[in-house]
Each structure stands twice: as structure tokens, then as C-alpha cells.
């Protein structure tokens, strides 16, 4: 679509069973916000739509874990999420909730329309049932082995490891997440959307119609699904949390969350349109509207196959022009996990790095997982800030503001005749809006962010080449022209960086004194206006746009993650069951004494064995111990240990071992000695 009249932009509805983390931001909300801000900056009619997804099994699961009611869960996390988005500068035109009446009504009417048109199949099928809990198990209440990749903790609807969607009955060795029991199969009635009916249409519409403008990672996943053959998918579930099935026979059942959640885009648009005095149908039913879904890779099947099939079956709605899904963002080399707290939570970041929203926005954009999984590291975050935002962008603006105030009292000088270099720099500057726009319009936000940064690089190079701080002593008139050109670059940055660095752009406009409405520059003005900042305009004082992030702040974040890792390992550590009960007399038969290792060497032709000479007080004896992979011989000379002395001798690889060194392992699986605190005499009994 070359010239749409309006844009409907949707961002995946976040589940209200937890806060937002950097994976959500990188995959969905930052790219969606960049796109929406850019379009608004070029004068387009935009509706950027989102809202909290408050249905599905994940909510009652969280409620049960926290010991509160489901409504309390959604209210708690809706508040946290909403506040985080607002403080981070995500400019939704409407952020709704699927628990609101307008959504229940919209989703019910959508279901009834498809039901009345005969678009559903009604079937009695076998679903997993937990007899002890006396309930059918929704997908998130089932855990088992993924049939595709073998991951042993896959949910019933989707594998968190490989991203494959499946049915709970497809799992290998399924177990109830409620009781841990092996569920049985029990008959129940549900309605299904026959996706196979729409397979030919989807193949032609996506794989043929959008093969040149959709991302390869999206096309690849869609093709895989289509090649595997589509099957009917249930649109209802046996659950007591959600939108009741609005037809006869639907008692005790709700709309499946994947069916009602995307309809949340429509109900949220209705809410916005009513408030703004607009016609919501223009944004969902007019052919001159461009619909774009921003989602993560785990939602591709829902937005490229299932939701379009729903819209097509309904008949009144437009289909998405693009679904620029990103891949996954990892954290310090490991997969992000909300359940394991392996994440950087947005609300915590905003508290720990106050006023530095743009640093995270920039880092996530510059390192976006656009076509493959990518990794967020705190060291890279520090480098992006210190080397690029401080060193390039901030350095250029600070130089311009300081010199303008120093030489001209903050007044933009009147330029003299432009040199060839001046003309070339100004011509390059006018090209940037189109270059950045092309990248954004192709959903290449990482590329676009670097082109934006190239504007600052252009300014830095220009000043470095011209050196006005030196030239001012010989040619004051020439310096006026140099500073005038530099101020035009600064003004362009205030416009072109707004989609990426909105808080910084506002600060820059304040420095340049163009936020009062006296000077308004649009995206297109950067290319078309002769002067973005006219001569004799007075700017404000210099102000640092970015602060250097010190090593201590990064080390604190790494320590926080390390603590999380250790806590997870401790929680997941398998504790052996208690052994058979023994009498006190049995325990007293063991002669355990403190000893000191005098000599240590590897046992030839083995990887694990060390031959030790140990002074146990009563004598010095040889002990063979399987600790060679954990300790170097030279490192344990003088180590005090606990020794089981009256263990019957045995030959190990030809060496007679006369006792056993007592060991245990730490939470990270490393061996450690059972040793006394302080200096204890060899031969002392352990009792």
C-alpha cells in the first residue's frame, strides 16, 4: 500500500501475570513506538493500540501462586505495566483492558457472527483432565515434553524453548501443573475454527502476496506451519476465568484466550475512537487503512495464520499489511525467563537508572533481534551509552551549545558565504530524513537508529575538520558560518532522533529554545526548509544530554543477575531422599577424623582420581579420591579435610586406598571439602 490514508498499529497485549521486561520491549513495544512516532512526525493519521490481556490460564495460575484472587492479580500488574509504559515513553493512543465491558461485548459479538455464519465446527473431543483437581486442564496447567524439540518443561500450548505451538494432548509425558498428577483424557464439547479451510487463501495471501515485503523469519515460520498442514483449532476452553461462551451449550466454558486477545485490538480501538470522536470502523474496515501488528516471534502463528483466518471468516475486516515480528532477546547469554527471574524488569530499570530511558531505548534498538535472536549484555549497554550517546551525540550538542553561548551570547549568528564543505554538509543533512524513513518503513529500526546517529557523526566530523575553537582567533566571520551550519545539524537531530530518543529530543529542543512553539520543525522540514534555526534566534544554555555510566553501576547489575542464578540453582537443586533409618550405635561405628593433605598427585591414565597422602593424627595414609576435575594437586596441599578412617581398604587403579575424604557440592555443582572452621588438630574426632 503506497499511500494509506490512516494507520492502525497494534502491539501485542501483555499478559497481566507479571511486569514488562527488556525482551518485551525489544521485540514489540520499542519498534512499535518508533514506527508510530515516525508516522506522526510525518503528519500521518495514526492509532497505536494496545492493552492488558487479562484472560487465560496464566492469570489463575499466578493468583494461586500468590494466594490472591485473579482480579487482584490483573489489577496489580495492569497498574505496574501501565505505569512502566508511560514512564518509558511508549505513546499508545489507547491502552485498554480485556476485562472491560466493551471488550467482552466485542469478542462475544465476533464469536456469535462466526457461529451464526457456520464458520465453527462443534466437536466432542478428549481433553486432559485432572481427577484430583476435578477440572479440565487449560494449556498452561499442563507441562510435558515438547514433541518437536524434546524440552521437558513445555507448556500445553507452546514450547518456551523452540517456540513451537501445539495442543496439550501433543505433549509427551504430560503432567498437571496443579497437582503434579498424570492427567487422563475425558470427553468435552468445544467449538473449533477450521484453519484447514483457509489454508489455500493463507498460502496465496502471505507466501505469494507478501514474499517481497514481509521479514524472512516471519515467512519461514508461516511456511513451516502451512507445509505441515493446518488443522481445526479450538476457540473455547473449559475454564472459569475469561469471557463466557455466548451461545447455547456454552455453560461453564470461556472463549479461548488466543481467540479473544487479538479482538482486544478492535475493542481498544473502539474505546479510543469514542473518546476522540472518530469512527473506529475506518481503522479496521477501510481498504485505505494500513494495519500493522508488532509482535514477538512466539506470536507469529496467532497473528499471521489464526487472527487473519478469523478476520477473513468474519468478512468485514481488513487484513494486516505487515507483521514485522522480532526474534528473541537473550540476557547475558541465557534465554530470558520470567519464571526464573532471569530478566531486566522495566519498572526496576526506571528506578535504578532514573532519567535514562533513552539509553535503554537506544541499546535495545541498536541491538534489536530483528531477524535472529540477539543478546543484551550490561557491558554493551554501558558502551552504547558512553561511546555513542555520550561520546558522539552528546559531545556534538555540548560543543555547539557551549561555543554558541561563548562566542555569541547564545544568539544564532548570521552566516557568511558558504564554502564547498558547508554546502556539502547541508546537502547531506537534507538526505537523512529520506534515508531514515526508508529504513523505518521497511521495519529496519536497527539500521534506522544508526542512520540517525550518523547525523551526530556528521556534525562531529564537521567541527573536527573546521576547528572553530582555533579559527576564532584568525577568522571570526568564518566561524559564524561554521556555527550556523552546526546549529542546523543540531536542529535536525532534535527532529530526527525523536522516534528513537524522545526524552533526549525534548531536552535538545529546550537547549535550542524551540519548544515554545515559536519554531516548529517537522520531519519533512529537515529536507525542505532553508533554515531550521534562523539567524538571530537565541538558544538556551548548554546541558549534558547523557551521563557517563560508571563500572560500579554495571557491576551491581551483574551481581544482581548472579544472585538470581544462584537462587535458581538452589531452588532447582535435587535433594536426595533420606536414607533408611539407622541406630545410634550404627553411627558411632564410623570413625571420622580431621586430617591434613600432605601430598597430592594425579593417578596415571585417569581424569578424575587424585592420590593423596593425608595425616589423620593416628597415622599418615594413602587415600584415592575422585576430585581431580575440581582441584589441582598443588592447590590442595595443606588443606584440612574430614576423613572416614575405618572404611575397609580397597584397591583403586592399583593403588590401595585407606579411607574416604568427605565432600559435598555447592549450588553451582562444584565440589567442596567438608572442613573445620579455624585450626583443628589432626586426628580430632568428628561426632
XYZ file of C-alpha atoms in Angstrom:
687
model
C 0.000 0.000 0.000
C 1.782 3.113 -1.269
C -0.295 5.899 0.273
C -2.620 4.745 3.056
C -4.993 7.344 4.452
C -4.567 6.117 8.014
C -2.551 3.611 10.046
C -3.736 1.133 12.658
C -0.713 -0.077 14.599
C -1.148 -2.798 17.212
C 1.296 -4.036 19.838
C 0.882 -7.486 21.382
C -1.274 -7.340 24.505
C 0.955 -8.140 27.503
C -0.301 -10.753 29.962
C -1.113 -9.238 33.343
C 0.588 -12.042 35.249
C 3.857 -10.154 35.589
C 5.662 -6.903 34.714
C 7.361 -5.915 31.441
C 10.987 -6.850 30.747
C 13.532 -5.896 28.100
C 12.605 -8.853 25.879
C 9.078 -7.478 25.514
C 10.460 -4.008 24.803
C 12.966 -5.136 22.166
C 10.533 -7.465 20.455
C 7.388 -5.365 20.375
C 6.939 -2.060 22.157
C 10.038 -0.029 21.246
C 9.889 -0.820 17.489
C 6.129 -0.189 17.502
C 6.641 3.137 19.246
C 9.413 4.201 16.862
C 7.116 3.439 13.931
C 4.159 5.319 15.434
C 6.251 8.347 16.425
C 7.811 8.495 12.949
C 4.434 8.378 11.219
C 3.008 11.085 13.468
C 6.107 13.176 12.755
C 5.357 12.982 9.039
C 1.753 14.076 9.599
C 0.061 10.687 9.273
C -3.237 9.668 10.909
C -2.159 7.023 13.439
C -3.885 4.819 16.004
C -1.283 2.972 18.102
C -3.307 0.395 20.028
C -2.593 -1.941 22.927
C -3.994 -3.118 26.262
C -3.666 -5.666 29.034
C -4.507 -9.291 28.230
C -6.343 -10.370 31.370
C -7.749 -13.772 30.459
C -6.306 -17.251 30.022
C -4.947 -19.857 32.404
C -1.802 -17.870 33.244
C -3.835 -15.480 35.406
C -5.450 -18.004 37.796
C -2.108 -19.841 37.927
C -0.400 -16.654 39.130
C -3.266 -15.958 41.530
C -2.930 -19.405 43.059
C 0.821 -18.992 43.451
C 0.456 -15.605 45.156
C -2.565 -16.670 47.223
C -4.838 -13.912 45.908
C -7.884 -13.625 43.638
C -7.405 -13.450 39.828
C -8.918 -9.937 39.793
C -6.272 -8.792 42.281
C -3.547 -10.192 40.005
C -4.735 -8.342 36.920
C -5.286 -5.093 38.809
C -1.801 -5.288 40.336
C 0.086 -5.975 37.127
C -2.059 -3.772 34.907
C -1.046 -0.889 37.159
C 2.659 -1.794 37.045
C 2.650 -2.306 33.259
C 0.648 0.833 32.507
C 2.935 2.999 34.688
C 6.089 1.477 33.170
C 4.945 2.113 29.597
C 4.003 5.682 30.425
C 7.298 6.491 32.160
C 9.293 4.822 29.382
C 7.649 6.976 26.729
C 5.610 4.362 24.843
C 2.997 6.548 23.140
C -0.058 4.312 22.838
C -3.095 6.206 21.595
C -5.121 3.796 23.699
C -4.180 1.209 26.295
C -7.226 -0.800 27.333
C -8.013 -3.970 29.302
C -9.681 -7.143 28.063
C -11.652 -7.302 31.315
C -13.634 -4.215 30.294
C -17.259 -4.496 29.191
C -16.541 -3.090 25.719
C -14.136 -5.959 25.071
C -16.448 -8.670 26.409
C -19.200 -7.298 24.165
C -16.932 -7.018 21.090
C -15.459 -10.515 21.489
C -18.884 -12.077 22.134
C -20.382 -10.404 19.053
C -17.423 -11.571 16.942
C -17.911 -15.156 18.145
C -21.681 -15.054 17.547
C -21.178 -13.717 13.989
C -18.854 -16.614 13.103
C -21.120 -19.072 14.935
C -24.243 -17.910 13.055
C -22.375 -17.994 9.733
C -21.433 -21.632 10.316
C -17.710 -20.887 10.497
C -17.131 -23.158 13.510
C -17.073 -26.922 13.912
C -18.721 -28.280 17.045
C -16.992 -31.401 18.324
C -16.877 -33.650 21.341
C -13.232 -34.401 21.911
C -10.963 -35.790 24.578
C -9.160 -33.219 26.705
C -6.688 -33.653 29.532
C -8.427 -33.877 32.898
C -7.047 -33.802 36.455
C -9.249 -36.044 38.574
C -7.824 -34.830 41.886
C -8.390 -31.167 40.997
C -11.711 -32.129 39.362
C -11.164 -29.920 36.322
C -10.124 -29.970 32.697
C -6.619 -28.668 32.275
C -6.158 -25.490 30.274
C -2.923 -25.420 28.282
C -0.896 -23.557 30.892
C -1.954 -26.077 33.533
C -0.173 -28.852 31.614
C 3.592 -29.389 31.476
C 5.347 -32.080 29.476
C 7.963 -32.874 26.867
C 7.785 -30.852 23.655
C 7.057 -33.206 20.727
C 9.348 -31.179 18.474
C 12.500 -30.318 20.432
C 12.246 -32.584 23.487
C 12.243 -29.759 26.047
C 10.861 -31.357 29.210
C 9.062 -28.297 30.630
C 6.947 -27.247 27.656
C 3.517 -25.787 28.289
C 0.416 -27.288 26.729
C 0.050 -24.583 24.103
C 3.622 -23.606 23.311
C 7.203 -24.602 23.953
C 9.195 -21.787 25.557
C 12.450 -23.239 24.219
C 11.752 -23.713 20.498
C 8.646 -21.513 20.192
C 6.520 -24.219 18.564
C 2.767 -24.052 19.164
C 0.910 -27.291 19.797
C -2.043 -28.800 21.638
C -1.771 -30.066 25.207
C -2.621 -33.569 24.021
C 0.500 -33.480 21.796
C 2.830 -33.351 24.805
C 4.890 -36.392 25.739
C 4.520 -37.444 29.374
C 2.111 -34.626 30.309
C 1.590 -33.726 33.965
C -0.867 -31.471 35.730
C 0.704 -28.217 36.913
C -1.917 -28.130 39.670
C -1.346 -31.468 41.404
C 1.595 -32.994 39.540
C -0.543 -35.995 38.614
C -0.622 -37.631 35.212
C -3.896 -36.407 33.662
C -6.428 -38.639 31.966
C -8.438 -37.982 28.826
C -12.077 -37.051 29.270
C -14.719 -36.091 26.736
C -15.939 -32.487 26.479
C -17.671 -30.369 23.837
C -15.953 -27.417 22.156
C -16.107 -25.222 19.077
C -13.237 -25.240 16.581
C -12.080 -22.844 13.867
C -11.286 -24.993 10.807
C -7.950 -23.472 9.825
C -7.553 -26.059 7.073
C -10.489 -24.374 5.296
C -8.372 -21.200 4.964
C -5.070 -22.850 4.105
C -5.102 -22.088 0.363
C -6.031 -18.454 0.994
C -3.300 -18.015 3.618
C -0.685 -19.582 1.378
C -1.524 -17.262 -1.517
C -2.003 -14.139 0.626
C 1.241 -14.464 2.608
C 3.706 -16.659 0.757
C 2.881 -15.186 -2.642
C 1.369 -11.777 -1.906
C 3.871 -10.735 0.755
C 7.016 -12.662 -0.133
C 8.850 -9.428 -1.010
C 7.830 -7.185 1.875
C 7.497 -9.494 4.922
C 10.516 -10.446 7.023
C 12.188 -13.744 6.189
C 11.887 -15.070 9.736
C 8.121 -14.490 9.638
C 7.688 -16.047 6.203
C 9.791 -19.038 7.244
C 7.679 -19.810 10.301
C 4.399 -19.343 8.412
C 5.592 -21.602 5.590
C 6.569 -24.273 8.112
C 3.076 -24.238 9.589
C 1.387 -24.319 6.202
C 3.641 -27.082 4.888
C 2.817 -29.140 7.976
C -0.887 -28.797 7.184
C -3.362 -26.719 9.177
C -5.907 -28.382 11.434
C -9.030 -27.169 13.253
C -8.170 -25.297 16.443
C -10.417 -24.958 19.481
C -11.833 -21.478 20.162
C -13.355 -22.384 23.540
C -11.990 -23.847 26.751
C -13.210 -25.455 29.981
C -12.158 -22.694 32.374
C -13.852 -20.360 34.822
C -11.730 -17.303 34.010
C -12.472 -15.439 30.781
C -15.351 -14.434 28.519
C -18.277 -16.874 28.785
C -19.146 -18.679 25.548
C -22.216 -16.695 24.401
C -24.261 -19.496 22.777
C -26.438 -22.355 23.962
C -24.353 -25.235 25.310
C -21.503 -22.945 26.314
C -22.209 -23.061 30.020
C -19.046 -23.465 32.108
C -16.844 -22.625 29.125
C -14.987 -19.474 28.061
C -13.539 -18.138 24.824
C -10.007 -19.413 24.348
C -7.604 -16.579 25.198
C -5.923 -16.687 21.792
C -9.344 -16.068 20.227
C -10.378 -13.171 22.447
C -6.986 -11.439 22.876
C -6.475 -10.179 19.274
C -10.066 -8.939 19.257
C -8.754 -6.731 22.078
C -7.124 -4.594 19.386
C -10.569 -3.897 17.955
C -12.245 -3.187 21.292
C -9.364 -0.907 22.325
C -9.731 0.994 19.038
C -13.447 1.373 19.714
C -12.658 2.832 23.133
C -10.172 5.307 21.645
C -12.432 6.334 18.768
C -15.362 7.032 21.096
C -13.147 9.253 23.245
C -11.605 11.102 20.276
C -14.812 11.464 18.247
C -13.625 9.199 15.438
C -15.222 6.308 13.564
C -13.477 3.109 14.710
C -14.595 1.222 11.618
C -12.428 3.439 9.427
C -9.386 1.967 11.184
C -10.443 -1.671 10.772
C -12.700 -1.908 7.743
C -11.484 0.630 5.176
C -9.189 -0.520 2.375
C -7.197 2.714 2.566
C -6.087 1.842 6.125
C -2.758 0.137 6.705
C -2.875 -2.416 9.546
C 0.465 -3.430 11.104
C 0.928 -5.884 14.015
C 4.044 -5.579 16.194
C 4.654 -8.874 17.977
C 7.371 -11.234 19.165
C 8.325 -14.446 17.426
C 6.175 -16.573 19.756
C 3.053 -14.825 18.457
C 3.686 -15.229 14.716
C 1.257 -18.108 14.239
C -1.559 -16.253 16.020
C -1.162 -13.028 14.026
C -0.241 -14.458 10.630
C -2.497 -17.520 10.490
C -5.181 -17.655 13.184
C -6.258 -13.995 13.515
C -6.262 -13.401 9.723
C -8.380 -16.567 9.357
C -10.794 -15.130 11.940
C -10.932 -11.761 10.142
C -11.388 -13.454 6.767
C -14.176 -15.656 8.132
C -15.927 -12.608 9.580
C -15.743 -10.859 6.230
C -15.914 -7.189 7.264
C -12.321 -6.547 8.281
C -9.090 -5.630 6.506
C -6.042 -7.877 6.869
C -2.611 -6.801 8.136
C -0.256 -5.280 5.594
C 2.696 -6.466 7.645
C 3.593 -8.379 10.796
C 7.239 -7.381 11.447
C 7.849 -9.846 14.273
C 11.211 -9.832 16.006
C 13.081 -12.852 17.296
C 14.042 -13.388 20.960
C 16.389 -11.235 23.017
C 18.633 -13.163 25.387
C 20.209 -11.760 28.545
C 23.927 -12.249 29.225
C 23.981 -15.362 27.049
C 20.915 -17.036 28.559
C 17.280 -17.129 27.482
C 15.059 -14.602 29.228
C 12.717 -16.296 31.695
C 10.034 -14.616 33.763
C 9.511 -17.707 35.909
C 13.219 -17.839 36.757
C 13.508 -14.058 37.207
C 16.219 -14.013 34.538
C 15.244 -10.626 33.165
C 15.762 -6.895 33.357
C 12.371 -5.622 34.506
C 11.337 -2.260 33.121
C 9.899 -0.891 36.374
C 13.133 -1.780 38.200
C 15.296 -0.245 35.467
C 13.359 3.016 35.712
C 14.096 3.118 39.449
C 17.764 2.132 39.185
C 18.581 4.315 36.137
C 16.350 7.378 36.650
C 16.132 9.706 33.667
C 17.929 7.232 31.397
C 15.006 5.835 29.437
C 16.627 6.727 26.133
C 19.784 4.782 26.922
C 17.776 1.571 27.143
C 15.629 2.506 24.122
C 18.763 3.109 22.069
C 20.578 -0.032 23.215
C 17.571 -2.255 22.535
C 17.086 -0.680 19.094
C 20.753 -0.760 18.092
C 20.917 -4.419 19.157
C 17.396 -5.443 18.105
C 16.785 -9.158 17.337
C 15.176 -8.306 14.008
C 15.852 -11.489 12.048
C 17.678 -13.687 14.576
C 18.000 -13.997 18.337
C 20.339 -11.450 19.881
C 21.955 -10.869 23.259
C 21.669 -7.993 25.738
C 24.697 -7.504 27.948
C 25.245 -4.816 30.557
C 28.737 -4.137 29.201
C 27.307 -3.424 25.745
C 24.673 -1.207 27.371
C 27.482 0.766 29.041
C 29.435 1.003 25.783
C 26.407 2.172 23.797
C 25.882 4.927 26.350
C 29.463 6.026 26.963
C 30.907 5.642 23.469
C 27.912 6.560 21.308
C 25.314 8.571 23.205
C 27.823 10.472 25.365
C 30.814 10.350 23.041
C 29.095 11.111 19.734
C 25.609 12.592 20.152
C 26.084 14.349 23.498
C 29.586 15.551 22.671
C 28.448 17.230 19.449
C 25.474 19.022 21.011
C 27.512 20.147 24.014
C 30.197 21.626 21.780
C 27.652 23.522 19.703
C 25.733 24.906 22.689
C 28.868 25.871 24.640
C 30.546 27.608 21.690
C 27.366 29.421 20.621
C 26.928 30.814 24.123
C 30.630 31.621 24.482
C 31.065 33.413 21.161
C 27.641 34.955 20.545
C 25.831 35.033 23.886
C 23.558 32.237 22.675
C 22.376 34.069 19.537
C 22.457 32.140 16.246
C 24.983 34.014 14.080
C 24.217 35.252 10.598
C 26.225 33.141 8.151
C 28.530 34.493 5.505
C 29.158 32.835 2.159
C 29.029 29.037 2.385
C 32.149 27.099 1.451
C 32.048 23.973 -0.684
C 32.296 21.901 2.504
C 29.374 23.796 4.072
C 27.223 23.175 1.011
C 28.138 19.518 1.000
C 27.348 19.055 4.709
C 23.982 20.831 4.403
C 23.147 18.734 1.328
C 23.985 15.541 3.238
C 21.817 16.724 6.109
C 18.803 17.098 3.823
C 19.164 13.480 2.687
C 18.854 11.964 6.164
C 15.059 12.208 6.602
C 14.518 10.132 3.465
C 17.266 7.640 4.326
C 15.974 7.099 7.876
C 12.363 6.966 6.663
C 13.151 4.213 4.165
C 14.708 2.078 6.895
C 11.762 2.631 9.245
C 9.210 1.902 6.526
C 10.965 -1.419 5.917
C 10.933 -2.084 9.697
C 14.726 -1.949 9.869
C 14.824 0.012 13.103
C 18.360 -1.012 13.994
C 19.572 0.363 10.665
C 17.455 3.489 11.102
C 18.902 4.192 14.558
C 22.433 4.107 13.157
C 21.479 6.462 10.337
C 20.093 8.825 12.991
C 23.390 8.578 14.864
C 25.184 9.340 11.600
C 23.664 12.828 11.757
C 25.584 13.398 15.001
C 28.667 11.811 13.440
C 28.355 14.237 10.510
C 28.258 17.135 12.952
C 31.234 15.896 14.957
C 33.350 15.411 11.853
C 32.403 18.838 10.535
C 33.502 20.546 13.753
C 36.652 18.428 13.990
C 37.609 19.357 10.411
C 36.853 23.066 10.809
C 38.079 23.541 14.412
C 36.172 26.762 15.163
C 37.761 26.954 18.639
C 41.109 27.527 16.895
C 39.856 29.503 13.914
C 38.060 32.095 16.093
C 41.394 33.854 16.676
C 42.101 34.322 12.949
C 38.727 34.449 11.156
C 35.704 35.372 13.255
C 33.455 35.724 10.180
C 34.204 32.205 9.015
C 33.392 30.836 12.487
C 29.937 32.445 12.305
C 29.167 30.324 9.248
C 30.587 27.177 10.840
C 28.487 27.597 13.964
C 25.384 28.404 11.898
C 25.817 25.121 9.977
C 26.451 23.193 13.204
C 23.246 24.633 14.689
C 21.278 23.460 11.635
C 22.607 19.916 12.232
C 21.634 20.199 15.897
C 18.104 21.258 14.963
C 17.800 18.359 12.534
C 18.859 15.975 15.293
C 16.085 17.303 17.527
C 13.585 16.175 14.895
C 15.160 13.000 13.531
C 16.055 11.476 16.897
C 12.554 11.928 18.380
C 11.254 8.451 17.401
C 14.336 6.802 18.914
C 15.305 9.153 21.772
C 12.133 11.082 22.657
C 13.302 12.339 26.058
C 16.616 13.485 24.596
C 14.862 15.200 21.694
C 12.762 17.186 24.168
C 15.874 18.211 26.129
C 17.598 19.227 22.893
C 14.629 21.336 21.832
C 14.800 23.083 25.200
C 18.517 23.765 24.728
C 17.820 25.175 21.260
C 14.822 27.082 22.631
C 12.461 25.680 20.014
C 9.951 24.011 22.312
C 7.817 27.071 22.943
C 6.003 26.884 19.621
C 7.819 29.839 18.057
C 9.765 27.453 15.830
C 8.174 24.178 14.711
C 10.118 21.789 12.525
C 8.541 18.654 11.091
C 10.280 15.586 9.662
C 9.915 16.872 6.118
C 11.152 20.344 7.092
C 14.636 18.921 7.606
C 14.799 18.264 3.873
C 12.776 21.212 2.653
C 13.462 24.218 4.896
C 16.332 26.521 4.051
C 16.957 27.159 7.746
C 15.729 25.030 10.643
C 17.126 27.514 13.164
C 17.130 31.083 11.787
C 19.843 33.642 12.414
C 19.326 35.908 15.443
C 17.328 33.205 17.262
C 18.509 32.831 20.874
C 19.242 29.358 22.214
C 19.469 28.261 25.853
C 22.437 27.249 27.942
C 24.390 24.032 27.392
C 23.110 20.996 29.250
C 24.521 17.475 29.314
C 22.120 15.172 27.481
C 23.680 11.940 28.737
C 25.684 10.967 31.808
C 28.554 8.505 31.728
C 27.646 5.143 33.279
C 30.362 4.015 35.662
C 31.632 0.459 36.122
C 30.100 0.255 39.598
C 26.564 0.564 38.201
C 27.218 -2.241 35.710
C 28.847 -4.459 38.313
C 25.791 -4.010 40.539
C 23.522 -5.265 37.747
C 25.771 -8.242 37.038
C 25.854 -9.088 40.738
C 22.068 -8.931 40.790
C 21.877 -11.431 37.942
C 24.461 -13.678 39.571
C 22.366 -13.719 42.751
C 19.350 -14.694 40.665
C 21.312 -17.508 39.025
C 22.450 -18.883 42.386
C 18.919 -18.648 43.795
C 17.568 -20.575 40.787
C 20.220 -23.244 41.155
C 19.474 -23.614 44.835
C 15.738 -23.819 44.181
C 16.133 -26.337 41.378
C 18.750 -28.461 43.134
C 17.523 -32.035 43.514
C 17.834 -33.159 47.130
C 18.278 -36.887 47.588
C 15.628 -38.542 49.765
C 16.519 -39.589 53.299
C 18.203 -42.972 53.522
C 16.979 -45.826 55.688
C 16.892 -45.109 59.420
C 19.928 -46.325 61.410
C 20.538 -46.763 65.144
C 22.837 -44.514 67.130
C 25.189 -47.460 67.520
C 25.480 -47.649 63.717
C 26.585 -44.026 63.583
C 29.166 -44.492 66.360
C 30.851 -47.231 64.334
C 32.087 -44.574 61.874
C 35.485 -43.144 62.772
C 35.559 -39.665 61.190
C 38.639 -37.528 61.948
C 40.174 -34.259 60.859
C 43.253 -34.669 58.681
C 45.582 -32.577 56.518
C 46.607 -33.314 52.925
C 50.406 -33.532 52.780
C 50.905 -34.685 49.172
C 48.712 -34.907 46.066
C 49.274 -36.255 42.559
C 47.155 -37.451 39.666
C 46.583 -41.170 39.224
C 48.050 -42.138 35.856
C 45.661 -42.673 32.923
C 42.642 -41.293 34.814
C 40.765 -37.973 34.625
C 39.050 -37.926 37.993
C 41.427 -39.555 40.504
C 43.992 -37.989 42.805
C 46.369 -39.971 45.043
C 46.609 -38.188 48.401
C 48.903 -38.533 51.446
C 46.829 -37.499 54.467
C 47.923 -37.010 58.072
C 44.918 -38.149 60.166
C 46.626 -37.837 63.561
C 46.925 -41.551 64.270
C 48.996 -42.112 61.103
C 49.698 -40.877 57.590
C 47.820 -42.866 54.967
C 47.148 -43.051 51.226
C 43.660 -42.154 50.026
C 42.433 -42.174 46.413
C 39.747 -39.549 45.786
C 37.729 -38.685 42.645
C 38.276 -34.930 42.826
C 40.841 -34.328 40.053
C 38.355 -32.453 37.818
C 37.645 -29.954 40.601
C 41.064 -29.377 42.167
C 44.662 -29.120 41.025
C 47.053 -31.225 43.149
C 49.268 -28.260 44.043
C 46.281 -26.199 45.219
C 45.171 -28.571 47.978
C 48.448 -29.188 49.806
C 47.800 -28.204 53.415
C 44.014 -28.447 53.040
C 42.277 -29.729 56.176
C 39.658 -32.390 55.440
C 37.239 -34.776 57.121
C 38.252 -38.414 56.660
C 36.288 -41.634 57.216
C 39.198 -43.583 58.677
C 37.750 -47.036 59.385
C 36.454 -47.670 55.884
C 37.717 -51.033 54.665
C 40.779 -50.573 52.369
C 40.246 -51.177 48.649
C 42.426 -51.060 45.559
C 41.580 -48.374 43.022
C 43.577 -48.473 39.772
C 46.275 -50.471 41.525
C 46.556 -48.096 44.500
C 45.293 -49.188 47.930
C 43.011 -46.502 49.340
C 42.811 -46.408 53.155
C 39.808 -44.166 53.831
C 37.497 -41.629 52.239
C 37.598 -37.816 52.020
C 34.136 -36.341 52.807
C 32.876 -33.884 50.169
C 29.706 -32.099 49.143
C 28.802 -29.824 46.228
C 27.769 -26.168 46.027
C 24.635 -24.794 44.334
C 26.551 -24.464 41.069
C 27.586 -28.139 41.172
C 31.214 -27.662 42.249
C 32.812 -29.967 44.816
C 33.814 -28.518 48.166
C 35.584 -30.014 51.185
C 33.846 -30.685 54.499
C 36.397 -28.866 56.641
C 36.587 -27.376 60.136
C 36.468 -23.649 60.805
C 39.725 -22.476 62.284
C 42.805 -24.570 63.019
C 41.896 -28.030 64.355
C 44.458 -30.643 65.408
C 44.838 -33.629 63.090
C 43.124 -36.721 64.489
C 40.324 -34.779 66.209
C 37.101 -36.792 66.132
C 34.050 -35.596 64.186
C 30.971 -36.651 66.133
